[in-house]
mmCIF file of C-alpha atoms and ligand atoms in Angstrom:
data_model
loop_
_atom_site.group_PDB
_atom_site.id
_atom_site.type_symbol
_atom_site.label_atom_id
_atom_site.label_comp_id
_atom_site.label_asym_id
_atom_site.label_seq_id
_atom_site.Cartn_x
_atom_site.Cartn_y
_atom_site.Cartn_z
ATOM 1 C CA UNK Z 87 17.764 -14.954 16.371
ATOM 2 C CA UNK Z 88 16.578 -11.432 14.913
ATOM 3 C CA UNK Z 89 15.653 -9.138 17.848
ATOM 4 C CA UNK Z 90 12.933 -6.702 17.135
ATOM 5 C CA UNK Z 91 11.716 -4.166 19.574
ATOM 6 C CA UNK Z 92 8.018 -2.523 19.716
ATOM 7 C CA UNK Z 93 8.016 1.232 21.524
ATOM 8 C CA UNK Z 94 5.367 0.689 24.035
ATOM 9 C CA UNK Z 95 4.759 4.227 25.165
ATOM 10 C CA UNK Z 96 1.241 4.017 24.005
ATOM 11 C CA UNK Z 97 -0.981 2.319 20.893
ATOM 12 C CA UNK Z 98 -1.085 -0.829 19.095
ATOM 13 C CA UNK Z 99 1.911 -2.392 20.734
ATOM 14 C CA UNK Z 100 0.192 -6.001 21.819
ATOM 15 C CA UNK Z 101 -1.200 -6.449 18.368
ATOM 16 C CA UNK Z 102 2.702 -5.779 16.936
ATOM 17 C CA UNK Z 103 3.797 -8.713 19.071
ATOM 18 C CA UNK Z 104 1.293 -10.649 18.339
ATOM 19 C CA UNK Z 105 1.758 -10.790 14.928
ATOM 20 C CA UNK Z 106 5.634 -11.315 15.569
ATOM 21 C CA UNK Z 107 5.042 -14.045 17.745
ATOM 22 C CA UNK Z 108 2.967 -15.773 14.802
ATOM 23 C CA UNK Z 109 5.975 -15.285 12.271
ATOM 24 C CA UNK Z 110 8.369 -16.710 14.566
ATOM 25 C CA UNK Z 111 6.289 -19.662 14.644
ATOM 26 C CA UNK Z 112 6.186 -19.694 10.940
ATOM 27 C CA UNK Z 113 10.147 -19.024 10.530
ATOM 28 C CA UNK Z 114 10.933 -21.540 12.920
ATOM 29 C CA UNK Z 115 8.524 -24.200 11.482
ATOM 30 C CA UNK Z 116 10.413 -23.377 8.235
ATOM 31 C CA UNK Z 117 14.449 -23.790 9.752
ATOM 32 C CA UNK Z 118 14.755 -20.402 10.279
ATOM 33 C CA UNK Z 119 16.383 -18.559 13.477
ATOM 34 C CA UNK Z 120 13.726 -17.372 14.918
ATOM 35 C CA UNK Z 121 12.712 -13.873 15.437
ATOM 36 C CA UNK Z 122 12.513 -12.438 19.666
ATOM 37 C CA UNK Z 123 10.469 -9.755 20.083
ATOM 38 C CA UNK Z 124 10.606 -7.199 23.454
ATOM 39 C CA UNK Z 125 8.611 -4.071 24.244
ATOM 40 C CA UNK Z 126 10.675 -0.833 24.579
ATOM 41 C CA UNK Z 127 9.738 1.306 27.392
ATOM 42 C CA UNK Z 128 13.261 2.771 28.194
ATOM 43 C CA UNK Z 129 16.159 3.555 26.823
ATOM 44 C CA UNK Z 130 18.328 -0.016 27.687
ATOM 45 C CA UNK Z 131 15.689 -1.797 26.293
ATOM 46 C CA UNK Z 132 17.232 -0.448 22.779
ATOM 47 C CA UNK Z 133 20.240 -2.731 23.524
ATOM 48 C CA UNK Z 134 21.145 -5.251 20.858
ATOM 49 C CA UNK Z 135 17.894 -4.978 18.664
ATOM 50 C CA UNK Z 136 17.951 -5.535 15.025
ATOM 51 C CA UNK Z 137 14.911 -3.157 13.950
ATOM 52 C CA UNK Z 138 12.366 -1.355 15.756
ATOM 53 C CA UNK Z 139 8.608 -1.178 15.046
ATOM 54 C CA UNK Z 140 6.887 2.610 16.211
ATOM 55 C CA UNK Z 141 3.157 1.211 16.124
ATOM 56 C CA UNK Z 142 -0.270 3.355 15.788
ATOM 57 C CA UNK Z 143 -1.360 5.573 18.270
ATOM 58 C CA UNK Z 144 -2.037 9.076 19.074
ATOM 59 C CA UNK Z 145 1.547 10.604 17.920
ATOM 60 C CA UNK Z 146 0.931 13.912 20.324
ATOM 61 C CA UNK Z 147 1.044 11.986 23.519
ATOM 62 C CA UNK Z 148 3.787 9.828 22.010
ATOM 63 C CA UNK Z 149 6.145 12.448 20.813
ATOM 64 C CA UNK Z 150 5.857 14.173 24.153
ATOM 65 C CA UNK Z 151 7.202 10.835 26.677
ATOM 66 C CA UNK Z 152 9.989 10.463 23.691
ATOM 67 C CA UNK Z 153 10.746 14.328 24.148
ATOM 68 C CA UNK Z 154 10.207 14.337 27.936
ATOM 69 C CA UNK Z 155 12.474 11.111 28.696
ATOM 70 C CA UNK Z 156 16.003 10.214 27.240
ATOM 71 C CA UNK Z 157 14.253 8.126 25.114
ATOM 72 C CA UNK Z 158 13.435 10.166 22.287
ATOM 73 C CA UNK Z 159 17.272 10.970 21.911
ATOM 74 C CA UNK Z 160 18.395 7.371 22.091
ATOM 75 C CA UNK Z 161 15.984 5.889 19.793
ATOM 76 C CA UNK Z 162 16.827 8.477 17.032
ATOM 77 C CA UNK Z 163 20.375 7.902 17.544
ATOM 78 C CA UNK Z 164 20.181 4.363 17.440
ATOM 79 C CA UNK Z 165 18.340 4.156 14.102
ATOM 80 C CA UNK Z 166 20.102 7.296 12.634
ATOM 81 C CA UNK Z 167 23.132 4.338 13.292
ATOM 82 C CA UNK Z 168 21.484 1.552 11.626
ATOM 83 C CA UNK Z 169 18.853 0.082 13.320
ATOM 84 C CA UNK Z 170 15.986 -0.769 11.411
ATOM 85 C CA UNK Z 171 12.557 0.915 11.953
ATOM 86 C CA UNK Z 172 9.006 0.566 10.468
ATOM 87 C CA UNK Z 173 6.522 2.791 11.699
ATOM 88 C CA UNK Z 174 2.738 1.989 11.151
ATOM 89 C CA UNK Z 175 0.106 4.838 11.121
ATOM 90 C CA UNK Z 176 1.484 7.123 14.241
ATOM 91 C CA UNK Z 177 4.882 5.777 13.488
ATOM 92 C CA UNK Z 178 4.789 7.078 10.690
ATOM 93 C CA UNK Z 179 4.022 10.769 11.565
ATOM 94 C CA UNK Z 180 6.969 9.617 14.411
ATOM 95 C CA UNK Z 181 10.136 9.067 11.317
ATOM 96 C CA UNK Z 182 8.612 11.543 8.991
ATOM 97 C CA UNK Z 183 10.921 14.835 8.369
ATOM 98 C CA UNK Z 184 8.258 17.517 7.739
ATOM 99 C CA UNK Z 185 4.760 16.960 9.781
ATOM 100 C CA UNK Z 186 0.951 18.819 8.256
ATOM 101 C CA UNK Z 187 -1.083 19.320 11.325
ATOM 102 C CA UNK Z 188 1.532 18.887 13.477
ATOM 103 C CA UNK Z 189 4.747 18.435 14.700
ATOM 104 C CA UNK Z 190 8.187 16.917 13.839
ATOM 105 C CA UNK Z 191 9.276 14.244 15.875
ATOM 106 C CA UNK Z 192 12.043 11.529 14.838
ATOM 107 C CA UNK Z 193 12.870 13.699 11.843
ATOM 108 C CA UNK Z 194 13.863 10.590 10.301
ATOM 109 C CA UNK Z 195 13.127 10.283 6.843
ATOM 110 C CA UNK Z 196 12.481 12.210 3.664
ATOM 111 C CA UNK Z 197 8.726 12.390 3.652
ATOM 112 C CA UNK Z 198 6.058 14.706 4.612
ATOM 113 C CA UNK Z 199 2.975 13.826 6.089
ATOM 114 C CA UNK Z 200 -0.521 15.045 6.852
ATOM 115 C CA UNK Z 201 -1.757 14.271 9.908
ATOM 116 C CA UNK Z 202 -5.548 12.900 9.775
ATOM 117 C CA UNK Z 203 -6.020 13.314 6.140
ATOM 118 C CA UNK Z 204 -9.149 11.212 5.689
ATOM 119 C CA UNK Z 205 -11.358 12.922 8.431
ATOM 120 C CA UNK Z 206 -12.371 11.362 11.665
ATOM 121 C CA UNK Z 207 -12.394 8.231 13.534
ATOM 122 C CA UNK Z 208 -15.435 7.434 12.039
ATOM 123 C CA UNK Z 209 -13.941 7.754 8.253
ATOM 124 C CA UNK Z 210 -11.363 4.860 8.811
ATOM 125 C CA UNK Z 211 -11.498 2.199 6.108
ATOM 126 C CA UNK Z 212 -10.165 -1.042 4.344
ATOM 127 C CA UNK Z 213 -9.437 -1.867 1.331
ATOM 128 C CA UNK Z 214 -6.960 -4.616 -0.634
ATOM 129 C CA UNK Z 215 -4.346 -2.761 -2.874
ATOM 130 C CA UNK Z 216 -0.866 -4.033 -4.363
ATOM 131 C CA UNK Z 217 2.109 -3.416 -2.656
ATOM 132 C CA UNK Z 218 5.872 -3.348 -3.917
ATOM 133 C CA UNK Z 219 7.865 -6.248 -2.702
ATOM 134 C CA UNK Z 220 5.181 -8.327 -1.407
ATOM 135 C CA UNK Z 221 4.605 -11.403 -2.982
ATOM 136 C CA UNK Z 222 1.269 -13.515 -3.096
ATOM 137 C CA UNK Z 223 -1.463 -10.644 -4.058
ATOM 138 C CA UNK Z 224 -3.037 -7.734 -3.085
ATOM 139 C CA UNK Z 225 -2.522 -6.801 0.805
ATOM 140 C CA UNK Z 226 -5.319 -6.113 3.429
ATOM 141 C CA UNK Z 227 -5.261 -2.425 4.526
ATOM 142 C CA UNK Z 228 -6.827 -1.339 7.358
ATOM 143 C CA UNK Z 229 -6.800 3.181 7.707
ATOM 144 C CA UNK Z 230 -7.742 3.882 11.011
ATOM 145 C CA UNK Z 231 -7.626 8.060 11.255
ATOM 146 C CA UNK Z 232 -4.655 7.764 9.070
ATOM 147 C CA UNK Z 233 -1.935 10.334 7.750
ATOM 148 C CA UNK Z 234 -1.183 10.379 3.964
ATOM 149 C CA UNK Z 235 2.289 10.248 2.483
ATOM 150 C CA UNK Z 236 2.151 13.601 0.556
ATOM 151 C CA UNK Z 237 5.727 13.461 -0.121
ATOM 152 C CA UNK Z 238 8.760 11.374 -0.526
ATOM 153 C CA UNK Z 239 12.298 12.780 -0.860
ATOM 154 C CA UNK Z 240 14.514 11.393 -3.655
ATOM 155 C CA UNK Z 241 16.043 8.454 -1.042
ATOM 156 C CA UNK Z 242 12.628 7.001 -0.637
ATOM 157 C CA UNK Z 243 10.781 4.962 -2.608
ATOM 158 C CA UNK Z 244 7.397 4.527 -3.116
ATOM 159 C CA UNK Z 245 5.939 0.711 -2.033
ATOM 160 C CA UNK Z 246 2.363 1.469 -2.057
ATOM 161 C CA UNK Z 247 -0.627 4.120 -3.115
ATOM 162 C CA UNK Z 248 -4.328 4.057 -3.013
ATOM 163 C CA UNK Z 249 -6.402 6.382 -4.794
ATOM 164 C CA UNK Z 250 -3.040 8.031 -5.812
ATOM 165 C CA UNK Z 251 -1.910 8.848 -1.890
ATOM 166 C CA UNK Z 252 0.977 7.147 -0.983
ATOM 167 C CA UNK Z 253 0.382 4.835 2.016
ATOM 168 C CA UNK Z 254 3.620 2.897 1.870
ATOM 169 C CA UNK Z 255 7.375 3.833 1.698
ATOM 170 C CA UNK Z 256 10.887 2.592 2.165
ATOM 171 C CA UNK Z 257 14.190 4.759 2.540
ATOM 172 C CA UNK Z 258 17.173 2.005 3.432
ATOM 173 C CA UNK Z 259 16.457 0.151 6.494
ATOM 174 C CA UNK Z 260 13.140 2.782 7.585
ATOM 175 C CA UNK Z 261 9.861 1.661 6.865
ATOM 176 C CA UNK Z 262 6.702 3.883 7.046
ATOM 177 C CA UNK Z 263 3.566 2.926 5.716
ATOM 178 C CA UNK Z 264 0.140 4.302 7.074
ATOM 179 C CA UNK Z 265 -1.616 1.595 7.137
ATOM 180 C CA UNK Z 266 -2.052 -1.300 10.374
ATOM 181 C CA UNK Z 267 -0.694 -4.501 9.331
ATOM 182 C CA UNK Z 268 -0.387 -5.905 12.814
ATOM 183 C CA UNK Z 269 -4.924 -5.489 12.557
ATOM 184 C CA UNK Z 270 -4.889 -8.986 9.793
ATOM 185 C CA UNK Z 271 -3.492 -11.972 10.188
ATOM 186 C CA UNK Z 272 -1.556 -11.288 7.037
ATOM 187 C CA UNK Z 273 2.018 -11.211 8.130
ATOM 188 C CA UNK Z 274 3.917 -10.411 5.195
ATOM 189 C CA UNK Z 275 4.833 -6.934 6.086
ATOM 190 C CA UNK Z 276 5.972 -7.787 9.124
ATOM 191 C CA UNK Z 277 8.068 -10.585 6.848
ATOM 192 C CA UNK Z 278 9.291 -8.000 4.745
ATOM 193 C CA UNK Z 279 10.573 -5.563 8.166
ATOM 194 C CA UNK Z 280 12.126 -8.584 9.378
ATOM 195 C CA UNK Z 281 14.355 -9.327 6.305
ATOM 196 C CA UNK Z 282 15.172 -6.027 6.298
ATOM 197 C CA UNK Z 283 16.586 -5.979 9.656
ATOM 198 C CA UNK Z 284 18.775 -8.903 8.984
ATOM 199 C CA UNK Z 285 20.346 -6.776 5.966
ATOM 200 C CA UNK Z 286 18.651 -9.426 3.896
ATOM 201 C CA UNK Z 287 17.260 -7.060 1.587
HETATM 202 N N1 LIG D 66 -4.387 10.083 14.088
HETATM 203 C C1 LIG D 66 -3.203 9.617 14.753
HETATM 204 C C2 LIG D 66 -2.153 10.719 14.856
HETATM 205 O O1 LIG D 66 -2.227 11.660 14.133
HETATM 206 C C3 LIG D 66 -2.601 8.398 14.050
HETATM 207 C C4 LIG D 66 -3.626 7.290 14.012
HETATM 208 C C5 LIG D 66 -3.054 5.897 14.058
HETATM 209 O O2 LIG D 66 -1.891 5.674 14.368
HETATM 210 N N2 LIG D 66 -3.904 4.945 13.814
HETATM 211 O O3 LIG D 66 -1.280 10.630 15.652
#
């Protein structure tokens, strides 16, 4: 059983586990273990988990619960020892090390972000685009107020770009990519996080 966590401070945490819950039923249906997935609201839900998704949200309320409660401290500690983490959209912003129209959080890994770099709300989008690793075609992208990648450090490598921004990124066991996944039915990502947090690849 792979145990993956979704922070549930705020944002697209229902739609995370959703889309778990549907891989599970895929892994199992193929005679794999199984994959359990738990919301974490405080710092002992941490306990035992193989990765950690940070969804999308609104990273300014988010980084201020992590900084006002222990939790912040924990969950920064635990993946700076191993566990696994994937942040989508906000989650991103949440790992990155150096933070454009706004602040650090996580300080997690090697790339820099811009907060809001398409415009509004109103300028989300979708679009299909290639990404490394992923198997089976082009993958759905949804952009909702997104960031852009406008960095990665040497230790990260690049998984994905559109229209030359970089919307997808790996460094070891972190995950960031700025786009929502958990919004398709298209579970591959999700797929690809989970392997990852079984050391699998
Ligand atoms: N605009 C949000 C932020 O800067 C991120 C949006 C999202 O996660 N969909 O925190």
């Amino acid at each position: 059983m792979t145990k993956i966590g979704v922070l549930a401070l705020q944002g697209g945490v229902a739609e995370h586990l959703a889309s778990l819950r549907r891989l599970d039923g895929s892994d199992r249906a193929s005679g794999g273990a199984g994959i359990e997935a738990r919301r974490v609201l405080v710092s002992a839900d941490l306990d035992g988990l193989d990765g950690i998704i940070l969804p999308g949200g609104e990273s300014t309320a988010v980084g201020k619960l992590l900084a006002e409660g222990g939790l912040g401290a924990e969950l920064k500690a635990a993946v700076a020892g191993g566990l696994a983490a994937w942040g989508t959209c906000m989650g991103a912003i949440l790992l990155a090390r150096a933070v454009g129209g706004g602040e650090t959080h996580l300080s997690l890994m090697d790339i820099r972000v811009e907060r809001n770099a398409y415009g509004s709300q109103l300028d989300s989008f979708t679009g299909s685009h290639p990404m490394a690793g992923l198997e089976g075609g082009p993958f759905p992208m949804v952009f909702i107020r997104a960031p852009v990648i406008s960095f990665a450090g040497p230790g990260a490598s690049i998984l994905a770009r559109v229209s030359g921004d970089i919307v997808g990124c790996r460094q070891g066991r972190l995950l960031a990519t700025t786009f929502h996944p958990e919004l398709t039915a298209d579970t591959r990502v999700h797929a690809m996080f989970v392997r990852m947090a079984r050391g699998q690849e």
